[in-house]
Coordinates of C-alpha atoms and ligand atoms in Angstrom, one line a residue:
X1 CA -48.4 -11.6 26.4
X2 CA -47.8 -13.9 23.5
X3 CA -51.1 -13.0 22.0
X4 CA -50.3 -9.3 22.3
X5 CA -47.0 -9.8 20.3
X6 CA -49.0 -11.8 17.6
X7 CA -51.6 -9.2 17.4
X8 CA -49.1 -6.4 17.1
X9 CA -47.0 -8.6 14.4
X10 CA -50.1 -9.2 12.4
X11 CA -51.0 -5.5 12.6
X12 CA -47.7 -4.3 11.4
X13 CA -47.6 -6.6 8.5
X14 CA -51.0 -5.9 7.7
X15 CA -50.1 -2.2 7.6
X16 CA -47.2 -2.6 5.5
X17 CA -44.6 0.2 5.7
X18 CA -46.8 2.6 7.8
X19 CA -46.4 6.2 6.9
X20 CA -44.6 5.7 3.5
X21 CA -47.6 7.2 1.8
X22 CA -50.5 9.0 3.3
X23 CA -52.7 6.6 1.2
X24 CA -51.4 3.5 3.2
X25 CA -52.9 2.7 6.4
X26 CA -51.8 4.9 8.9
X27 CA -51.7 5.6 12.7
X28 CA -52.0 9.4 12.4
X29 CA -55.5 10.6 13.2
X30 CA -57.3 11.4 10.1
X31 CA -57.7 15.4 10.7
X32 CA -56.5 16.1 7.3
X33 CA -57.3 15.3 3.8
X34 CA -53.9 14.7 2.5
X35 CA -52.4 14.7 -1.0
X36 CA -51.1 11.3 -2.0
X37 CA -47.6 12.8 -1.5
X38 CA -44.9 12.4 1.3
X39 CA -42.2 15.3 1.2
X40 CA -38.9 14.3 2.3
X41 CA -36.5 17.3 1.7
X42 CA -36.3 20.7 0.4
X43 CA -34.1 23.6 -0.6
X44 CA -35.2 27.2 -1.3
X45 CA -38.4 27.1 -3.0
X46 CA -38.2 23.6 -4.0
X47 CA -39.3 20.2 -2.2
X48 CA -38.8 16.6 -3.1
X49 CA -41.0 13.7 -2.6
X50 CA -40.1 10.0 -1.8
X51 CA -39.7 9.1 -5.5
X52 CA -37.3 12.1 -5.9
X53 CA -39.8 13.9 -7.7
X54 CA -39.1 17.9 -7.5
X55 CA -42.1 20.3 -6.9
X56 CA -42.0 24.1 -6.8
X57 CA -43.5 24.9 -3.5
X58 CA -45.9 27.8 -3.4
X59 CA -47.5 26.6 -0.3
X60 CA -44.4 27.0 1.8
X61 CA -45.9 25.2 5.0
X62 CA -49.0 27.4 4.4
X63 CA -47.1 30.7 4.5
X64 CA -44.7 29.7 7.2
X65 CA -41.1 28.9 5.5
X66 CA -40.4 32.7 4.9
X67 CA -36.8 32.0 3.9
X68 CA -37.5 29.0 2.0
X69 CA -36.2 25.3 2.9
X70 CA -33.0 24.5 4.5
X71 CA -31.8 28.0 4.5
X72 CA -28.0 28.2 5.3
X73 CA -28.2 30.9 7.5
X74 CA -31.1 29.4 9.6
X75 CA -29.3 26.2 9.7
X76 CA -26.2 27.8 11.0
X77 CA -27.9 30.0 13.8
X78 CA -30.2 27.0 14.8
X79 CA -27.5 24.7 14.9
X80 CA -25.4 27.2 17.1
X81 CA -28.6 27.4 19.4
X82 CA -29.1 23.8 19.7
X83 CA -25.6 23.4 20.8
X84 CA -26.0 26.3 23.4
X85 CA -29.4 26.2 25.0
X86 CA -32.7 24.9 23.6
X87 CA -35.1 25.3 26.3
X88 CA -35.6 27.1 29.8
X89 CA -38.6 28.2 31.7
X90 CA -40.1 31.5 31.4
X91 CA -39.5 31.4 35.2
X92 CA -35.9 32.8 34.2
X93 CA -34.7 35.5 31.9
X94 CA -34.3 34.4 28.3
X95 CA -32.0 36.4 26.2
X96 CA -33.2 35.2 22.7
X97 CA -36.8 36.2 23.9
X98 CA -35.5 39.6 25.0
X99 CA -33.8 40.3 21.7
X100 CA -36.8 39.1 19.6
X101 CA -39.5 41.1 21.5
X102 CA -37.0 44.1 21.2
X103 CA -36.7 43.7 17.5
X104 CA -40.6 43.3 17.2
X105 CA -41.2 46.5 19.2
X106 CA -38.7 48.5 17.3
X107 CA -40.3 47.4 14.0
X108 CA -44.0 47.7 14.8
X109 CA -46.4 50.0 16.5
X110 CA -46.2 47.7 19.6
X111 CA -44.6 48.3 23.0
X112 CA -44.4 44.8 24.4
X113 CA -44.8 41.2 23.2
X114 CA -46.1 37.7 24.7
X115 CA -44.8 34.7 23.1
X116 CA -46.6 31.4 22.5
X117 CA -46.5 28.6 19.8
X118 CA -49.1 29.1 17.3
X119 CA -51.7 31.4 15.7
X120 CA -54.5 29.8 17.7
X121 CA -52.6 30.4 20.9
X122 CA -51.7 34.0 20.1
X123 CA -55.3 34.6 19.4
X124 CA -56.4 32.8 22.7
X125 CA -54.1 35.4 24.5
X126 CA -55.7 38.3 22.5
X127 CA -59.2 37.0 23.5
X128 CA -58.3 36.8 27.4
X129 CA -56.7 40.3 27.0
X130 CA -59.7 41.7 25.2
X131 CA -62.0 40.1 28.1
X132 CA -59.8 41.6 30.8
X133 CA -60.1 45.1 28.9
X134 CA -63.9 44.9 28.9
X135 CA -64.0 44.3 32.6
X136 CA -61.3 46.6 33.8
X137 CA -61.7 49.5 31.5
X138 CA -65.3 49.4 30.2
X139 CA -66.9 47.8 33.4
X140 CA -68.5 45.2 31.4
X141 CA -69.8 42.1 33.2
X142 CA -70.1 39.8 30.3
X143 CA -67.9 41.3 27.4
X144 CA -68.5 40.7 23.7
X145 CA -65.9 40.5 21.0
X146 CA -66.8 41.3 17.5
X147 CA -65.4 39.2 14.5
X148 CA -66.1 39.1 10.8
X149 CA -68.1 36.5 8.7
X150 CA -65.7 34.4 6.8
X151 CA -62.9 35.0 9.1
X152 CA -60.4 32.3 10.4
X153 CA -58.7 32.5 13.9
X154 CA -57.7 29.1 14.6
X155 CA -59.0 25.6 15.9
X156 CA -59.0 25.9 19.8
X157 CA -62.2 26.6 21.2
X158 CA -62.0 30.3 21.9
X159 CA -60.3 31.0 18.4
X160 CA -62.9 28.6 16.9
X161 CA -65.6 30.5 18.5
X162 CA -64.3 33.7 17.2
X163 CA -63.9 32.3 13.6
X164 CA -66.9 33.5 11.3
X165 CA -67.4 30.2 9.4
X166 CA -70.2 27.9 10.7
X167 CA -68.8 25.0 8.7
X168 CA -65.9 25.0 11.2
X169 CA -68.4 25.0 14.3
X170 CA -70.5 22.1 13.1
X171 CA -70.1 19.1 15.5
X172 CA -68.4 21.0 18.1
X173 CA -71.1 23.1 19.7
X174 CA -71.7 24.8 22.0
X175 CA -69.3 27.5 21.0
X176 CA -67.9 29.9 23.7
X177 CA -70.4 32.8 24.4
X178 CA -69.4 36.2 23.8
X179 CA -68.7 36.5 20.0
X180 CA -70.8 38.5 17.6
X181 CA -70.3 38.5 13.9
X182 CA -70.5 41.5 11.3
X183 CA -69.9 41.3 7.4
X184 CA -66.2 41.9 6.5
X185 CA -65.4 45.1 4.9
X186 CA -69.2 46.1 5.5
X187 CA -69.4 49.3 7.9
X188 CA -73.2 49.4 7.7
X189 CA -73.3 45.9 9.1
X190 CA -70.5 46.8 11.6
X191 CA -72.3 49.8 12.9
X192 CA -75.6 48.2 13.2
X193 CA -74.2 45.4 15.3
X194 CA -72.3 47.7 17.7
X195 CA -75.1 50.2 18.1
X196 CA -77.6 47.2 18.7
X197 CA -75.2 45.7 21.2
X198 CA -74.3 49.0 22.9
X199 CA -77.9 50.4 23.0
X200 CA -78.2 50.1 26.8
X201 CA -74.5 51.0 27.6
X202 CA -71.0 49.3 27.1
X203 CA -71.2 45.6 26.1
X204 CA -68.3 45.3 23.5
X205 CA -64.7 44.7 24.7
X206 CA -63.0 44.5 21.3
X207 CA -63.0 43.8 17.7
X208 CA -60.8 41.0 16.4
X209 CA -60.2 41.1 12.5
X210 CA -57.8 40.3 9.8
X211 CA -56.3 42.9 7.8
X212 CA -56.6 40.4 4.9
X213 CA -58.6 37.3 5.2
X214 CA -56.6 34.3 4.4
X215 CA -58.4 31.1 4.9
X216 CA -61.6 33.1 4.0
X217 CA -60.5 33.4 0.5
X218 CA -57.8 36.0 0.3
X219 CA -59.9 39.0 0.8
X220 CA -58.0 42.1 1.4
X221 CA -59.4 44.7 3.8
X222 CA -60.8 47.9 2.4
X223 CA -58.8 50.8 4.0
X224 CA -62.0 53.0 4.3
X225 CA -63.7 50.3 6.3
X226 CA -60.7 49.9 8.4
X227 CA -60.4 53.5 9.2
X228 CA -64.0 53.8 10.2
X229 CA -63.8 50.7 12.5
X230 CA -60.5 52.3 13.9
X231 CA -62.3 55.7 14.6
X232 CA -65.5 53.9 16.2
X233 CA -63.1 51.7 18.5
X234 CA -61.1 54.8 19.8
X235 CA -64.3 56.8 20.5
X236 CA -65.6 54.0 22.8
X237 CA -62.4 52.6 24.2
X238 CA -62.9 49.5 22.3
X239 CA -59.7 47.4 21.7
X240 CA -59.0 47.0 17.9
X241 CA -57.2 43.6 17.6
X242 CA -55.7 42.5 14.3
X243 CA -55.1 38.9 13.4
X244 CA -51.8 39.2 11.6
X245 CA -51.1 35.3 11.8
X246 CA -51.0 34.9 8.1
X247 CA -50.2 38.3 6.8
X248 CA -47.5 39.5 9.3
X249 CA -43.8 39.3 9.1
X250 CA -43.2 40.5 5.6
X251 CA -45.6 38.3 3.6
X252 CA -47.3 41.4 1.9
X253 CA -44.2 43.3 1.1
X254 CA -44.4 45.5 4.4
X255 CA -43.5 43.9 7.7
X256 CA -47.3 44.2 9.0
X257 CA -50.5 44.0 7.1
X258 CA -52.0 47.0 9.1
X259 CA -49.3 49.1 6.9
X260 CA -51.3 48.1 3.7
X261 CA -54.4 49.7 5.4
X262 CA -52.9 52.8 6.9
X263 CA -54.5 51.9 10.5
X264 CA -52.6 51.0 13.6
X265 CA -54.3 48.3 15.8
X266 CA -54.0 48.3 19.7
X267 CA -52.8 44.9 19.6
X268 CA -52.1 42.1 17.1
X269 CA -51.3 38.6 16.6
X270 CA -48.4 36.7 14.7
X271 CA -47.5 33.2 14.0
X272 CA -47.1 31.4 10.7
X273 CA -44.3 33.5 8.9
X274 CA -42.6 34.5 12.2
X275 CA -40.5 31.5 12.9
X276 CA -39.5 30.5 9.3
X277 CA -41.1 27.0 9.7
X278 CA -40.6 26.9 13.6
X279 CA -43.5 27.0 16.3
X280 CA -43.7 30.4 17.6
X281 CA -46.6 32.7 17.9
X282 CA -47.0 36.1 19.4
X283 CA -49.5 38.8 20.9
X284 CA -48.2 42.2 20.6
X285 CA -49.7 45.2 22.2
X286 CA -49.5 48.9 22.5
X287 CA -48.7 50.2 25.9
X288 CA -52.3 51.0 26.6
X289 CA -53.5 47.6 26.0
X290 CA -50.6 46.2 28.1
X291 CA -53.2 44.7 30.8
X292 CA -51.7 41.3 31.7
X293 CA -50.1 41.0 35.2
X294 CA -47.9 38.2 36.4
X295 CA -50.4 35.1 36.7
X296 CA -52.8 36.3 34.2
X297 CA -51.3 34.1 31.2
X298 CA -48.4 31.6 30.5
X299 CA -47.2 29.1 28.3
X300 CA -44.5 26.3 29.0
X301 CA -42.9 26.3 25.5
X302 CA -43.7 30.0 24.5
X303 CA -40.7 32.1 23.7
X304 CA -38.1 29.5 24.4
X305 CA -34.6 30.1 23.1
X306 CA -34.8 28.1 20.0
X307 CA -38.0 29.2 18.7
X308 CA -36.9 32.9 19.4
X309 CA -33.6 32.5 17.8
X310 CA -35.4 30.9 14.7
X311 CA -37.7 34.1 14.6
X312 CA -34.9 36.5 15.2
X313 CA -32.8 34.9 12.5
X314 CA -35.9 35.3 10.1
X315 CA -36.4 39.0 10.8
X316 CA -32.9 39.9 10.5
X317 CA -32.2 37.8 7.2
X318 CA -35.2 39.7 5.8
X319 CA -33.7 42.9 6.6
X320 CA -30.1 41.9 5.5
X321 CA -31.3 40.5 2.1
X322 CA -33.9 43.2 1.5
X323 CA -36.7 40.6 1.1
X324 CA -39.6 43.1 1.6
X325 CA -38.4 44.7 -1.6
X326 CA -38.2 41.4 -3.1
X327 CA -41.8 40.3 -1.9
X328 CA -43.1 43.6 -3.7
X329 CA -41.2 43.0 -7.0
X330 CA -42.1 39.3 -7.3
X331 CA -45.5 39.9 -5.9
X332 CA -46.1 42.4 -8.6
X333 CA -44.7 39.9 -11.3
X334 CA -46.8 37.1 -9.9
X335 CA -49.9 39.2 -9.9
X336 CA -49.4 40.4 -13.5
X337 CA -48.9 36.9 -14.7
X338 CA -52.0 35.7 -12.8
X339 CA -54.1 38.7 -14.3
X340 CA -52.8 37.5 -17.8
X341 CA -54.1 34.1 -17.1
X342 CA -57.4 35.4 -16.1
X343 CA -57.8 37.2 -19.4
X344 CA -56.7 34.0 -21.3
X345 CA -59.3 31.8 -19.3
X346 CA -62.2 34.4 -18.9
X347 CA -64.6 31.5 -18.6
X348 CA -62.9 29.6 -15.9
X349 CA -61.2 32.4 -13.9
X350 CA -62.6 35.7 -12.4
X351 CA -59.9 37.8 -10.8
X352 CA -56.7 37.9 -8.8
X353 CA -56.6 39.5 -5.3
X354 CA -54.2 39.8 -2.6
X355 CA -51.0 41.5 -1.3
X356 CA -47.4 40.8 -2.0
X357 CA -46.7 37.2 -2.0
X358 CA -50.2 36.3 -0.7
X359 CA -52.1 36.3 -4.0
X360 CA -55.6 34.4 -4.6
X361 CA -56.7 33.3 -8.0
X362 CA -60.5 33.5 -8.1
X363 CA -62.4 30.9 -10.0
X364 CA -65.6 31.8 -11.7
X365 CA -68.8 31.2 -9.8
X366 CA -70.6 29.4 -12.8
X367 CA -67.4 27.6 -13.7
X368 CA -67.4 23.6 -13.7
X369 CA -63.9 23.7 -12.3
X370 CA -63.0 24.2 -8.7
X371 CA -60.1 25.7 -6.7
X372 CA -59.3 22.0 -5.8
X373 CA -59.3 20.9 -9.5
X374 CA -56.7 23.3 -10.0
X375 CA -54.7 22.3 -7.1
X376 CA -54.8 18.7 -8.0
X377 CA -53.8 19.4 -11.7
X378 CA -51.0 21.5 -10.5
X379 CA -49.6 18.6 -8.6
X380 CA -49.2 16.8 -11.8
X381 CA -47.2 19.5 -13.1
X382 CA -45.0 19.4 -10.0
X383 CA -46.4 22.6 -8.5
X384 CA -47.7 22.6 -5.0
X385 CA -50.7 25.0 -4.4
X386 CA -53.4 25.2 -1.7
X387 CA -57.0 26.1 -1.9
X388 CA -58.6 29.0 0.4
X389 CA -62.3 27.9 0.3
X390 CA -63.9 26.3 -2.8
X391 CA -63.3 29.0 -5.3
X392 CA -59.8 30.3 -4.5
X393 CA -56.5 29.0 -5.6
X394 CA -53.9 30.5 -2.9
X395 CA -50.2 31.3 -3.5
X396 CA -47.9 31.8 -0.7
X397 CA -44.4 30.9 -1.8
X398 CA -41.2 31.5 0.2
X399 CA -40.2 35.3 0.5
X400 CA -36.9 34.5 -1.4
X401 CA -38.6 33.4 -4.6
X402 CA -36.8 34.7 -7.7
X403 CA -38.0 36.0 -11.0
X404 CA -37.2 32.9 -12.8
X405 CA -39.2 30.6 -10.3
X406 CA -42.3 33.0 -10.5
X407 CA -42.2 32.5 -14.3
X408 CA -42.0 28.8 -13.9
X409 CA -45.0 28.9 -11.4
X410 CA -46.9 30.8 -13.9
X411 CA -46.0 28.3 -16.7
X412 CA -47.0 25.1 -14.4
X413 CA -50.1 26.8 -13.3
X414 CA -51.2 27.7 -17.0
X415 CA -50.6 23.9 -17.8
X416 CA -52.7 22.9 -14.9
X417 CA -55.6 24.9 -15.7
X418 CA -55.4 23.9 -19.4
X419 CA -55.6 20.2 -18.1
X420 CA -58.7 20.9 -16.2
X421 CA -60.9 22.3 -19.1
Ligands
PLP1 C1 -53.5 30.0 10.3 C2 -54.4 31.1 10.8 C3 -54.6 31.0 12.4 C4 -54.2 29.7 13.2 O1 -52.8 29.5 13.3 P1 -52.2 27.9 13.9 O2 -50.8 28.3 13.9 O3 -52.7 27.1 12.9 O4 -53.1 27.8 15.2 C5 -55.1 31.9 13.0 N1 -55.5 33.2 12.2 C6 -55.1 33.3 10.9 C7 -55.5 34.4 10.2 C8 -54.4 32.2 10.3 O5 -54.4 32.2 9.0

């Protein structure tokens, strides 16, 4: 016993103030390459580190903190909810869950909602739904789901198997069977795969696709491509499922990414921005895709009163403060500023792409600088950015960002780029 205490003592002294800085030894598993920075508080679009240095936050928890940090209304509503009811099982009716589902159904093409806790979980639900559809409606023994190369659908095994980026699969094979990949925005590739798989009859249950590829490099979907796959799916009773985990809930200046494309999916998934920084995910389906029966799928925490109150508050505040319009206006301003930077640094920067307040600044292929060079240099300018692949700097600030803050972001970004060349 004494030995154990000694060991713990020597360990704790050797480890110093564990957790004070990500560079110090830590008991947290090393699944992330972390920046040398610990954030301790936030307000609106701003966050502060332990040394009380202030940063403009264009990461926002990676597109999650829709209303910014420490939002007054969210604080009020969630404190009240904490005092009222935090968690009950889905074995009972949950009023906040009913309200959120009603709001989502009233504001989208969907007719019903399943709640979970994350993007990966929402996609797992979608994958199970797709397989059930394949068995039930198309009579397929071993249904296949088509997904795109350079896609990202999450880190759990089925979502990972659906992800069309081999680097994420490495070391974790075998992947789940039943996923086949086509090139994003490439109709020839899609038709070839579909026809090859279905040459001897039905094989494909669903297509799972992002309206805009986020992690894959901020690549917007092509409306003509999406219209074509919509038609092909409808013809064959194949479910078209959109992964709206990053783009849904107002990020693009519309509620849903599919509105940017003019095409409605049969089902779609949400998470990131839905809870304004709280863990909530959802699978939304049209009536014809509402196939789950009691016992088919479940989640202990999914749809609990607290998480649903957070999401409902985010939704109603986006409406009350007319934030979709703000996203369009500030998105335009951000985009114009970024295009200007591309013109100023043509050797280093290639283009800007994205929708609303999800914008990617693409670094030239031949340039000696990478996206992470710019992200690190921005940290010195007290600006938080996140890369999307080796060549794209991504900007996903809170939806409440104002014109002055966009100007500041652009100034800090320009200084960061100058400092890397
Ligand atoms: C982030 C993301 C996911 C995974 O969400 P988690 O909440 O991290 O599981 C899935 N799909 C897309 C498009 C994403 O951007």
